[in-house]
Coordinates of C-alpha atoms in Angstrom, one line a residue:
X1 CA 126.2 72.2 61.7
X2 CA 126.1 75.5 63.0
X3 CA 128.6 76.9 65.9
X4 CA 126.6 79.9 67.5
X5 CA 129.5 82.0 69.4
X6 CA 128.3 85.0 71.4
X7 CA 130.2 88.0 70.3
X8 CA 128.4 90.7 71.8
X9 CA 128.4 90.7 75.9
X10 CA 130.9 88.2 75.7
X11 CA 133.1 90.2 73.6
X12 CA 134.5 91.4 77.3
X13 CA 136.2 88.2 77.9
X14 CA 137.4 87.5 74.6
X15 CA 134.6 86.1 72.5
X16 CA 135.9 87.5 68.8
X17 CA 139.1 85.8 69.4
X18 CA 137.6 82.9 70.1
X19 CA 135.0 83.5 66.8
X20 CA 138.1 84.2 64.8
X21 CA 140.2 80.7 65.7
X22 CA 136.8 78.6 65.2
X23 CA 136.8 80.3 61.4
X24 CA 140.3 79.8 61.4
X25 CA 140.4 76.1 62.3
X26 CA 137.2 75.3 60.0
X27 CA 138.7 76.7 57.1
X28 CA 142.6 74.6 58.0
X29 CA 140.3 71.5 57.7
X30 CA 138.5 72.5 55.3
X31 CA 135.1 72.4 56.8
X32 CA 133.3 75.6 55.3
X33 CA 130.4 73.3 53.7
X34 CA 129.9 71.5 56.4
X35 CA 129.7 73.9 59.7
X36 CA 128.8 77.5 59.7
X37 CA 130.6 79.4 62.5
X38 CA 128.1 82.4 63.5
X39 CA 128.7 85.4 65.2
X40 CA 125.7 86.0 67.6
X41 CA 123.7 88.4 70.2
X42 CA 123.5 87.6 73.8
X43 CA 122.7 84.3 74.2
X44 CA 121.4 85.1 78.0
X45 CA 124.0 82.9 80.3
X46 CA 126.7 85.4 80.6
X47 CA 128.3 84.1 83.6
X48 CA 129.8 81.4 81.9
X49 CA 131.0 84.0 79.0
X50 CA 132.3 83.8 76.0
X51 CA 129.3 80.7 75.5
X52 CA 128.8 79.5 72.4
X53 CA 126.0 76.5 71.1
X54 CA 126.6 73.8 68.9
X55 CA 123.5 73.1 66.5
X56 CA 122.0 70.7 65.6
X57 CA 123.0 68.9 68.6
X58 CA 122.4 71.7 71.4
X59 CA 125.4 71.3 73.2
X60 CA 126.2 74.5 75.2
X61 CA 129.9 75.4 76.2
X62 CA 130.8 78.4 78.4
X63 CA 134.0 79.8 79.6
X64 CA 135.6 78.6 76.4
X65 CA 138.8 79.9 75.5
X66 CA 141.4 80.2 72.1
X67 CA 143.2 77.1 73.7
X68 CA 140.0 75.5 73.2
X69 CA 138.8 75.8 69.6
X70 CA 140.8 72.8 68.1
X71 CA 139.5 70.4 71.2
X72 CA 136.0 71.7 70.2
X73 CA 136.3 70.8 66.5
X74 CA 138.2 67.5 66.5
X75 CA 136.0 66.1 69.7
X76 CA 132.4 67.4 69.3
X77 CA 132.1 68.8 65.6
X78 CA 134.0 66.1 64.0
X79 CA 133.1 62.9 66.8
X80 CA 130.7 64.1 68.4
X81 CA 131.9 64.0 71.6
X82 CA 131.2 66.3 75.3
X83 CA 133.9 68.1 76.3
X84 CA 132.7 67.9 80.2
X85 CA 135.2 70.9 81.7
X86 CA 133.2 73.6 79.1
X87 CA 129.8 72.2 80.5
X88 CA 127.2 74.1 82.5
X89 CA 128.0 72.4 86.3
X90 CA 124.8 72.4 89.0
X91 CA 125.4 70.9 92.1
X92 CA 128.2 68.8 90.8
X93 CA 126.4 67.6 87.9
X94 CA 127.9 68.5 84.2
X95 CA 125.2 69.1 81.9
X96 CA 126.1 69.3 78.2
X97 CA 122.5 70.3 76.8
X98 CA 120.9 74.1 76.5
X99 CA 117.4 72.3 77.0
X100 CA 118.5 70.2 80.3
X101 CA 120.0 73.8 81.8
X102 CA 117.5 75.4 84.4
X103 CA 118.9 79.1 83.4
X104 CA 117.2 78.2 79.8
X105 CA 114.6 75.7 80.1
X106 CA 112.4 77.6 83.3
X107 CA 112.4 80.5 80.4
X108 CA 110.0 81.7 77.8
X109 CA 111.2 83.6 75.3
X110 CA 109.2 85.9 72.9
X111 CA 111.4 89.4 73.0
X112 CA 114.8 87.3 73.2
X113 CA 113.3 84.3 70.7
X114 CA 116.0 85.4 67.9
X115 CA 118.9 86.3 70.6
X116 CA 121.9 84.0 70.4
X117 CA 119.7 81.8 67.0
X118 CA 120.8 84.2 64.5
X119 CA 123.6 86.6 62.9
X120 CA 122.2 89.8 63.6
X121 CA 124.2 92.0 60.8
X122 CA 122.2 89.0 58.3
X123 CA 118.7 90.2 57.2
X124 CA 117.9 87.2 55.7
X125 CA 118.6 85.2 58.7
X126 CA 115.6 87.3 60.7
X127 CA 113.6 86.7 57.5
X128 CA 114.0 82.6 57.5
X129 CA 112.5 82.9 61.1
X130 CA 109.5 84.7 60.1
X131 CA 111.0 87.9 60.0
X132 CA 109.0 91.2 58.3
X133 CA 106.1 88.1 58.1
X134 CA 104.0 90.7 61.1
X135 CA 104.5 93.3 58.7
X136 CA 103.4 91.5 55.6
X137 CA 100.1 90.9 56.9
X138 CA 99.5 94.0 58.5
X139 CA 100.3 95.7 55.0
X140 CA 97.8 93.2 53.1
X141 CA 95.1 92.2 55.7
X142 CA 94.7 94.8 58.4
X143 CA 93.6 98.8 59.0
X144 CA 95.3 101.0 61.1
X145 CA 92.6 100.6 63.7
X146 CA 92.6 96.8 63.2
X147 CA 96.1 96.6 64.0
X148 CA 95.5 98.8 67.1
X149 CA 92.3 97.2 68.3
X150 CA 94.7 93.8 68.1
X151 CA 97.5 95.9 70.1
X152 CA 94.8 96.8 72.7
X153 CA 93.4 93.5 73.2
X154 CA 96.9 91.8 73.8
X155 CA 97.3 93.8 76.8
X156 CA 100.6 95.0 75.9
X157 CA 101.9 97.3 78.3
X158 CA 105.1 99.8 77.7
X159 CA 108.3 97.9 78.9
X160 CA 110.3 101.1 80.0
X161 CA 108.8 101.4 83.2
X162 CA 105.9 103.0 83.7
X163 CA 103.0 100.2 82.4
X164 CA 100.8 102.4 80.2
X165 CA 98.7 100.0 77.6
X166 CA 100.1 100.3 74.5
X167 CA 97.2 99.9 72.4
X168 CA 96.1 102.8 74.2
X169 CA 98.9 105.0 73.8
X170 CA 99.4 104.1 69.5
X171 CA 95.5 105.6 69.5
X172 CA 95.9 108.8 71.4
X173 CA 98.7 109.5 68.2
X174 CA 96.4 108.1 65.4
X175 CA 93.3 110.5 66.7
X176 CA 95.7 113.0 67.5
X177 CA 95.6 115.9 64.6
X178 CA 98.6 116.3 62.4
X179 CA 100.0 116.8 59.3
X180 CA 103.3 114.6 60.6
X181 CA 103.5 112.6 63.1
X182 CA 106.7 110.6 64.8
X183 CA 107.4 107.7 66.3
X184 CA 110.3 106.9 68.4
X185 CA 111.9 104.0 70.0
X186 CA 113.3 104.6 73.3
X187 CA 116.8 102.9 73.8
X188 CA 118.4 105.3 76.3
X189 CA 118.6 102.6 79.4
X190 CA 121.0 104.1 81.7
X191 CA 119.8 101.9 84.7
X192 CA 122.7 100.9 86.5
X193 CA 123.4 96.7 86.1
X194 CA 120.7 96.9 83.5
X195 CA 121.5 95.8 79.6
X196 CA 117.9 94.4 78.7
X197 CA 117.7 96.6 75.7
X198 CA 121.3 96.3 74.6
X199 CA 121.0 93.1 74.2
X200 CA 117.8 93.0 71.7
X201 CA 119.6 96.1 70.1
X202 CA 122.8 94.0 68.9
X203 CA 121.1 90.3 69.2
X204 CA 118.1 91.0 66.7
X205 CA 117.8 94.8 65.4
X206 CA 115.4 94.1 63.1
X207 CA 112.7 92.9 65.6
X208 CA 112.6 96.6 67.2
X209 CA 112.7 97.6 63.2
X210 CA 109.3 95.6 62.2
X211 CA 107.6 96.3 65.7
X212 CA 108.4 100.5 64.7
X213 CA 107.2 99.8 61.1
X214 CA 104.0 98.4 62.8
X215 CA 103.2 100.9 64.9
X216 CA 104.0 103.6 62.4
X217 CA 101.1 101.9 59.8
X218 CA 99.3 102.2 62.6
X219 CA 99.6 105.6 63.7
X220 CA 100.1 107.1 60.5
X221 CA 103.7 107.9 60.9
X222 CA 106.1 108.4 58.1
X223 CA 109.1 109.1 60.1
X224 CA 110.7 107.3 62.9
X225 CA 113.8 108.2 65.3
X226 CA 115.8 105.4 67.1
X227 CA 117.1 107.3 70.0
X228 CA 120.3 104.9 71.5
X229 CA 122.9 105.9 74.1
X230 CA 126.3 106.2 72.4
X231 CA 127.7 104.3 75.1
X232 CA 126.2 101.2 73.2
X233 CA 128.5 101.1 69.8
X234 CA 127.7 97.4 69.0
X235 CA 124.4 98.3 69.2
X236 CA 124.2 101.7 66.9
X237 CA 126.4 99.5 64.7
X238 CA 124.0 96.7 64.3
X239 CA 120.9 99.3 63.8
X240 CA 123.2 101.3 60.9
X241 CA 123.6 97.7 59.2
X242 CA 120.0 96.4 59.9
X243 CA 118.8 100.1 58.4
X244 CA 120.7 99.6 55.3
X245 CA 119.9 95.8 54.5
X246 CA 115.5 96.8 55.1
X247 CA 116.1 99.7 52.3
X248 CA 117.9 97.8 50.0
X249 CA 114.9 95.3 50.2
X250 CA 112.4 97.4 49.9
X251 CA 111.3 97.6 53.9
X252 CA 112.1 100.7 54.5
X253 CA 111.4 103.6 52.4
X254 CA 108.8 104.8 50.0
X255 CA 106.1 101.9 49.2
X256 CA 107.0 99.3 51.7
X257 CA 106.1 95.9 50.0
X258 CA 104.3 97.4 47.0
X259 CA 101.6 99.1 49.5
X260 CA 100.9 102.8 49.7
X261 CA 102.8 103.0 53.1
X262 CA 106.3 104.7 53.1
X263 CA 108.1 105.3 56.2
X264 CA 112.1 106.0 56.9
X265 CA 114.3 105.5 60.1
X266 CA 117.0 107.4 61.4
X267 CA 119.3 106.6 64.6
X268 CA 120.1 109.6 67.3
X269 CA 122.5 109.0 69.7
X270 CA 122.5 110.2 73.1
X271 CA 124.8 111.9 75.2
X272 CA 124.3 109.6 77.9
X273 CA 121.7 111.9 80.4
X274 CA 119.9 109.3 82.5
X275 CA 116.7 111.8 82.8
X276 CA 116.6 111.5 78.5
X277 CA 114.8 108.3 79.6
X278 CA 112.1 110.5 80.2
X279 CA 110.0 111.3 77.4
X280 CA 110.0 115.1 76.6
X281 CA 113.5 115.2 78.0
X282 CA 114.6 112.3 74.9
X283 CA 112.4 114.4 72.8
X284 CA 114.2 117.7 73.7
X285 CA 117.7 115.8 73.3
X286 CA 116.2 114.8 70.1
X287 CA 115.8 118.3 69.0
X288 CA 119.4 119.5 69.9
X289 CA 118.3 121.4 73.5
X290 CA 119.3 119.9 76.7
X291 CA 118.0 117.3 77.8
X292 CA 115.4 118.3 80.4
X293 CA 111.9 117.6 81.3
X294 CA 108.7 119.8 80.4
X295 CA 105.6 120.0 82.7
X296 CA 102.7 117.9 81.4
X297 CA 100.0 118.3 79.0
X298 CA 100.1 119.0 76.7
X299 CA 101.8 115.2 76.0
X300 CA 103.7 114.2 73.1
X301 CA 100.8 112.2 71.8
X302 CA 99.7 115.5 70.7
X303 CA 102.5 118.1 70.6
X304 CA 105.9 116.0 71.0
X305 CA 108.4 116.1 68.3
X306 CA 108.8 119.6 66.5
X307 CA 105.6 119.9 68.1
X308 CA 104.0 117.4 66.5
X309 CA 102.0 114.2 67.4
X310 CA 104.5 111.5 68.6
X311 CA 105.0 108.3 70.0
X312 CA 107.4 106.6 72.2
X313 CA 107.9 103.1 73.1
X314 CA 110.8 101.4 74.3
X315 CA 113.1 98.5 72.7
X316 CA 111.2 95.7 74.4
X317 CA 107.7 97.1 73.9
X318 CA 108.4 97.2 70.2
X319 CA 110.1 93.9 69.6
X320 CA 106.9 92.3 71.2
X321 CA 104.4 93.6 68.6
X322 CA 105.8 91.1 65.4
X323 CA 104.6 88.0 67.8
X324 CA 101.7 89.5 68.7
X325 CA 100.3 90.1 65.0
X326 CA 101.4 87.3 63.6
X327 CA 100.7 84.8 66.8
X328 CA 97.6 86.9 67.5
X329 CA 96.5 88.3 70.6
X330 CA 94.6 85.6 72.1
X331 CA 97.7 84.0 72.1
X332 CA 99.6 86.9 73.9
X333 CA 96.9 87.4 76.2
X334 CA 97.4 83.9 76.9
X335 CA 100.5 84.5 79.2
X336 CA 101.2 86.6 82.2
X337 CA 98.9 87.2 84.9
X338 CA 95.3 89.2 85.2
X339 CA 96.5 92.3 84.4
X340 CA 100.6 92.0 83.0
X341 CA 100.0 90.2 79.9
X342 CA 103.6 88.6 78.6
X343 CA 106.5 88.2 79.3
X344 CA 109.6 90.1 81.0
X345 CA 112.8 91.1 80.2
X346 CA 115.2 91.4 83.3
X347 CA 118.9 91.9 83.7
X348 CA 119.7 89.5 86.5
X349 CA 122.8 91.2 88.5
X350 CA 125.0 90.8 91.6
X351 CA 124.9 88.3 93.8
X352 CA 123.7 85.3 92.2
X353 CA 125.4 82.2 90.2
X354 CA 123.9 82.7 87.0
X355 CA 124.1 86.4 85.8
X356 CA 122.7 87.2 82.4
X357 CA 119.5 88.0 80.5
X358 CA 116.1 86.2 81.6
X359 CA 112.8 86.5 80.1
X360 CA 109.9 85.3 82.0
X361 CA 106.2 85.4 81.7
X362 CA 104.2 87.7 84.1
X363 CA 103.7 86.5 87.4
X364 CA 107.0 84.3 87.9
X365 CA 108.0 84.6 91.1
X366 CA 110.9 86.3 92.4
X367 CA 112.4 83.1 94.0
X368 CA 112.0 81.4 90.5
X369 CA 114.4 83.9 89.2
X370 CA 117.0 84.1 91.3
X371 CA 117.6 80.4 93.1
X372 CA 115.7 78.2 90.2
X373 CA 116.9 80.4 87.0
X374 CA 119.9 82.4 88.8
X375 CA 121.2 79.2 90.4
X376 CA 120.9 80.8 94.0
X377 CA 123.2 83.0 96.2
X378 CA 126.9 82.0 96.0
X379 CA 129.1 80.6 98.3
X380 CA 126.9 80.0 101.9
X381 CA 125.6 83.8 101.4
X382 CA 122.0 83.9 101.9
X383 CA 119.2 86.3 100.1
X384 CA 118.7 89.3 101.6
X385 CA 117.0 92.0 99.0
X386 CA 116.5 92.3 95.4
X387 CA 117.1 96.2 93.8
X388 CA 114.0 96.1 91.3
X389 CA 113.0 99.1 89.3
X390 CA 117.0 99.9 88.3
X391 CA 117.9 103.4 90.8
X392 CA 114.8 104.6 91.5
X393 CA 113.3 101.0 92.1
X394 CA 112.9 99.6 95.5
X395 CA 114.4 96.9 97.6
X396 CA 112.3 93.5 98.1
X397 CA 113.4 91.9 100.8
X398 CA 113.6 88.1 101.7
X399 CA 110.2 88.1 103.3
X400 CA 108.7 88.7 99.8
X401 CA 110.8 86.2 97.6
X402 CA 107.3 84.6 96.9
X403 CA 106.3 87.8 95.2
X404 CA 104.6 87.5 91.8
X405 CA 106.3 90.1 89.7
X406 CA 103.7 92.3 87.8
X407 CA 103.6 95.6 87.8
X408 CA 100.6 96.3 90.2
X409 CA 102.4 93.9 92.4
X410 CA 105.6 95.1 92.8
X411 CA 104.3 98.7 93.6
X412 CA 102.5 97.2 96.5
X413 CA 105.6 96.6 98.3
X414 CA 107.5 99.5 97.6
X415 CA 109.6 99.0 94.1
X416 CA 108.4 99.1 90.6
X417 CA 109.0 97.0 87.8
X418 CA 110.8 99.6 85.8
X419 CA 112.3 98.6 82.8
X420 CA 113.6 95.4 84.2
X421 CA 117.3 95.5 86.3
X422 CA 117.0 93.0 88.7
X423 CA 119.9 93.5 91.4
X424 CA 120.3 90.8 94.2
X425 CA 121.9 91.2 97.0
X426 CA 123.7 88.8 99.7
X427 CA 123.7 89.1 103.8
X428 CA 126.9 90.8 104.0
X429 CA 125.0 94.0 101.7
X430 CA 124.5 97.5 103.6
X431 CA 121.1 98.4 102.7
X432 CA 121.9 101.9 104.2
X433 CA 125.2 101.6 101.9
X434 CA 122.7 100.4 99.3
X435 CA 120.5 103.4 99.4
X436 CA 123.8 105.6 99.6
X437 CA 125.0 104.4 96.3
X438 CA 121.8 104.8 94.4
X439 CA 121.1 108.0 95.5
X440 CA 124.2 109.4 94.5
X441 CA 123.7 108.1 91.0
X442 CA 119.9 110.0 90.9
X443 CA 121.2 113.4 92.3
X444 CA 123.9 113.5 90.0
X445 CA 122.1 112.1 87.0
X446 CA 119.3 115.2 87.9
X447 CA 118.8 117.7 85.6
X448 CA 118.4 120.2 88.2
X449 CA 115.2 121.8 86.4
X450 CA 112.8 121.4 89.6
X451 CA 113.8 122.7 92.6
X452 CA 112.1 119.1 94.5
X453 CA 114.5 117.1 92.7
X454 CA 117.6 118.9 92.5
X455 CA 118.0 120.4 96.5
X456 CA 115.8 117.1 97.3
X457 CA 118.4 114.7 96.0
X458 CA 121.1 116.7 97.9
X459 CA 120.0 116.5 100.9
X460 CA 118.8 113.0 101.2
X461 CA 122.3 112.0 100.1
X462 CA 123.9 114.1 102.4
X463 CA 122.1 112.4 105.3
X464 CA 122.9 108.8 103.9
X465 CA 126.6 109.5 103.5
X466 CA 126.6 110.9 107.1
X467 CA 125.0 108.0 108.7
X468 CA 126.8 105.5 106.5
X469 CA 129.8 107.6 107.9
X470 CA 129.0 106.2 111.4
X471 CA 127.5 110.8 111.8
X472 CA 124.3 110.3 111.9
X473 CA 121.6 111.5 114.5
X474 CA 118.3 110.0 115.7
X475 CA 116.1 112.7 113.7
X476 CA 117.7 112.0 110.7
X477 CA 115.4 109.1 109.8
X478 CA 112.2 110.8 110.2
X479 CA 113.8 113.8 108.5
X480 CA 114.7 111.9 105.1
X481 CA 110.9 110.1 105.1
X482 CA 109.8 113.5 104.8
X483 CA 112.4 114.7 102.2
X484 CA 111.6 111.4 100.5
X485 CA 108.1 112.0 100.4
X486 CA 108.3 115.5 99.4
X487 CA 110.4 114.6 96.6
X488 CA 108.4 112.1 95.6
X489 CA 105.2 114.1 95.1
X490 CA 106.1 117.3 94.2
X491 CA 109.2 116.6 91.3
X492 CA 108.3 117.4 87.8
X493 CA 109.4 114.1 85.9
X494 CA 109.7 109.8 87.3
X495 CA 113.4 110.7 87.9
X496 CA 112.3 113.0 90.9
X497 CA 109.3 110.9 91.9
X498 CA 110.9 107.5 92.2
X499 CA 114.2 108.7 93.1
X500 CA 113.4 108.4 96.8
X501 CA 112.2 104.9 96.2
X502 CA 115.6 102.9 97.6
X503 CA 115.5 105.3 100.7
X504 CA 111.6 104.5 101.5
X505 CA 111.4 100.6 100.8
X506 CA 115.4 100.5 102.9
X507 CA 113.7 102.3 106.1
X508 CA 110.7 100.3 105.7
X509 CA 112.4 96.9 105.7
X510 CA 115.7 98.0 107.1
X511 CA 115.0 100.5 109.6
X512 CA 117.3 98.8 112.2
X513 CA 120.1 99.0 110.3
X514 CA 119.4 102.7 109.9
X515 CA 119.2 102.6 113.7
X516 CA 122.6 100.4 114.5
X517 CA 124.7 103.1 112.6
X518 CA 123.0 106.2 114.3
X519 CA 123.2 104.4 117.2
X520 CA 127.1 102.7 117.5
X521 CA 128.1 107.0 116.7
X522 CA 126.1 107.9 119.4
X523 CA 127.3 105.0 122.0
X524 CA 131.1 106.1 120.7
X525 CA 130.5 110.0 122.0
X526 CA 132.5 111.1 125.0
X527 CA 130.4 111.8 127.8
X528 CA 131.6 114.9 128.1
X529 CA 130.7 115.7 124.3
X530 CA 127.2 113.6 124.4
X531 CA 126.6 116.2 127.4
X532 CA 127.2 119.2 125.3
X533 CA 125.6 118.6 122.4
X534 CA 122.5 117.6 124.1
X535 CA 122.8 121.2 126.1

């Protein structure tokens, strides 16, 4: 029997104490051969944190406490017994079992399939589940261009925002001419409410490990950088232990399972610059400069890292590619919609029941997500907009809660899929407010380098803060769709370019609530004032 306790996410709300009676009260009754306590990644529902799962029986218990643990053992582990106060409640209803709970059983998990199953800091755990298996083959069975023409034809596309095919992208760096050549995993996410990549990063390291060694064979990369924000110690932690554990077997280094393929890995930190999401602004962090943008070409498929050919993919993209070479890409393919192949990642936020980590496939609806998997709006709140795309995403409002979300989709109505914060919002939400706040977070998180982006940001904030101040003036909403738009074309890097995103899709949807604040000021001017300002 195996207690799976959560000790990541829920480590917040007291999850290793928790951990650290169950081991205590197994070992009192001397239990040790008969249950294994584990210490896991997220196991997704983390509204009910600290959770933990009883195997084999898949009993799930959430807001469980110290007081609990001796309850836990002496009813369920030792009688087998429900404890109905620690079940998951819907409408009333208790319901004791992870496969009966909508949050888990609408879900189909591929990135997260290890998160919350295994002891991440235990190699030989991600091994028993097929782990290194991908890598195995690849090594014995397939060429560099077979493993890429099998990359192209599963239609993965990069998770971290922007959608580019990465079949395509590991090419570009294989043709690309080089004496060395880099690959790099992107785990700066610095979205606000977002925690997607975290999550893989301390639930199952060695999935974004295999998925790099992959695409390194591939590309002909001996060298590869994990790039993580320092803000994310659990995470950095579980990579340094995950690193150490693949040499010592042979999986990372010189001759990787007796093949003529060597390759090492290295963790950087980051200082925690939003804009280092950006490619050749995580590259320059990389290389000890600031961390700012360069104009592009040349890209860093072909002068990148030390000016040499490199490739960057995020934490999600990579932990997809073991499933896809050893389920193959037919099987892939299989999910998603037309032109998304997969599934998604998202970081479900705010205001809704059941906060946590969801992974969909392609083309789920956003009213799937957020009444059928999120449990719905709490209290008698109703819907009213969904922040997609993180702080330079877009609001969706209720109108479109029938939306499939892919990424062609979501563009169409003014947010993008980005890499995957889902923020939902109630009735009693400002949308002006709304736009406020996430501006703020882009102009400050601006490097500054392009003049588009950093007077751009400025401005647009100042006008949001004034009107949300009850200052604004009728011009001013014509005056920040043309900042916006301005901003939006002419900034050097996506940071500039989306930025004005929240302030577009809110004016769009929401321009009457733009108008009511300009509007209430202007009804609140003296006469006598309304009189001069208008001479």
């Amino acid at each position: 029997m195996r207690v799976l306790i959560c000790t990541t996410g829920c480590r917040a709300l007291g999850a290793e104490e928790v951990f650290k009676a169950f081991k205590a009260e197994i070992k009192k009754l001397s239990l040790e051969d008969k249950v294994e306590i584990v210490d896991t990644g997220c196991q997704g529902l983390c509204a009910r944190a600290p959770v933990l799962t009883i195997e084999p029986m898949g009993i799930f218990y959430g807001r469980v406490t110290e007081t609990d643990v001796t309850e836990v053992v002496s009813r369920t582990i030792l009688k087998g017994e429900v404890i109905e106060r620690l079940c998951y409640t819907d409408a009333g209803k208790r319901i004791p079992y992870v496969r009966d709970i909508p949050f888990y059983s609408k879900q189909e998990k591929i990135v997260l399939r290890n998160c919350g199953e295994i002891d991440p800091k235990n190699i030989h755990e991600y091994i028993v589940r097929d782990g290194y298996a991908a890598l195995s083959k690849v090594l014995s069975d397939m060429t560099p261009d077979d493993v890429i023409l099998e990359m192209k034809n599963s239609g993965l596309r990069g998770r971290g925002g922007a959608g580019f095919p990465t079949g395509n992208k590991w090419e570009f760096v294989k043709k690309a001419v080089g004496d060395i050549k880099y690959i790099i995993c992107n785990g700066d996410e610095g979205d606000p409410g977002a925690f997607m990549d975290r999550a893989v990063l301390e639930g199952d390291p060695h999935t974004v490990i295999e998925g790099m060694l992959i695409g390194a064979y591939a590309i002909g990369a001996r060298k590869g950088i994990i790039y993580v924000r320092a803000e994310y110690p659990i995470a950095v932690e579980h990579l340094k232990i995950a690193i150490e554990q693949a040499k010592t077997l042979g999986l990372l280094g010189e001759n990787i399972l007796g093949s003529q393929f060597s390759f090492d890995l290295e963790i950087k930190m980051g200082a925690g610059a939003f804009v280092c999401g950006e490619e050749t602004a995580l590259i320059a962090s990389i290389e000890g400069k600031r961390g700012m943008p360069r104009p592009r070409p040349p890209f860093p498929a072909t002068n990148g890292l030390w000016g040499k050919p490199t490739n960057i993919n995020n934490v999600e993209t990579f932990a997809n590619v073991p499933v896809i070479i050893l389920k193959g890409s037919e099987f892939y393919k299989a999910i998603g919609t037309e032109t998304s192949k997969g599934t998604k990642i998202f970081a479900l936020a705010g205001n809704v029941k059941n906060t946590g980590l969801v992974e969909v496939p392609m083309g789920t609806t956003l009213r799937e997500i957020v009444f059928d998997i999120g449990g719905g709006i709490p209290g008698r709140k109703k819907f009213k907009a969904a922040q997609m795309g993180g702080p330079s995403g877009g609001c969706v409002p209720a109108q479109h809660l029938d939306l499939s979300i892919d990424y062609e989709t979501v563009k169409e109505v003014g947010a993008i899929m980005g890499s995957g914060g889902l923020i939902v919002m109630d009735d009693s939400a400002s949308m002006v407010e709304i736009a406020r706040y996430f501006m703020e977070f882009c102009q400050d998180e601006s490097c500054g380098k392009c003049v588009p982006c950093r007077i751009g940001t400025k401005r647009m904030l100042d006008i949001l803060t004034r009107i949300t101040k009850g200052e604004g003036k009728k011009e001013d909403i014509d005056l920040l769709r043309e900042l916006a738009e301005v901003t939006k074309t002419a900034s050097l890097c996506g940071l500039g370019q989306t930025a004005a995103n929240p302030v577009l899709s809110t004016i769009h949807y929401y321009i009457n609530e733009y108008e009511e604040l300009i509007n209430k000021k202007s009804s609140q001017t003296p006469p006598q004032q309304r009189s001069a300002q208008q001479s």
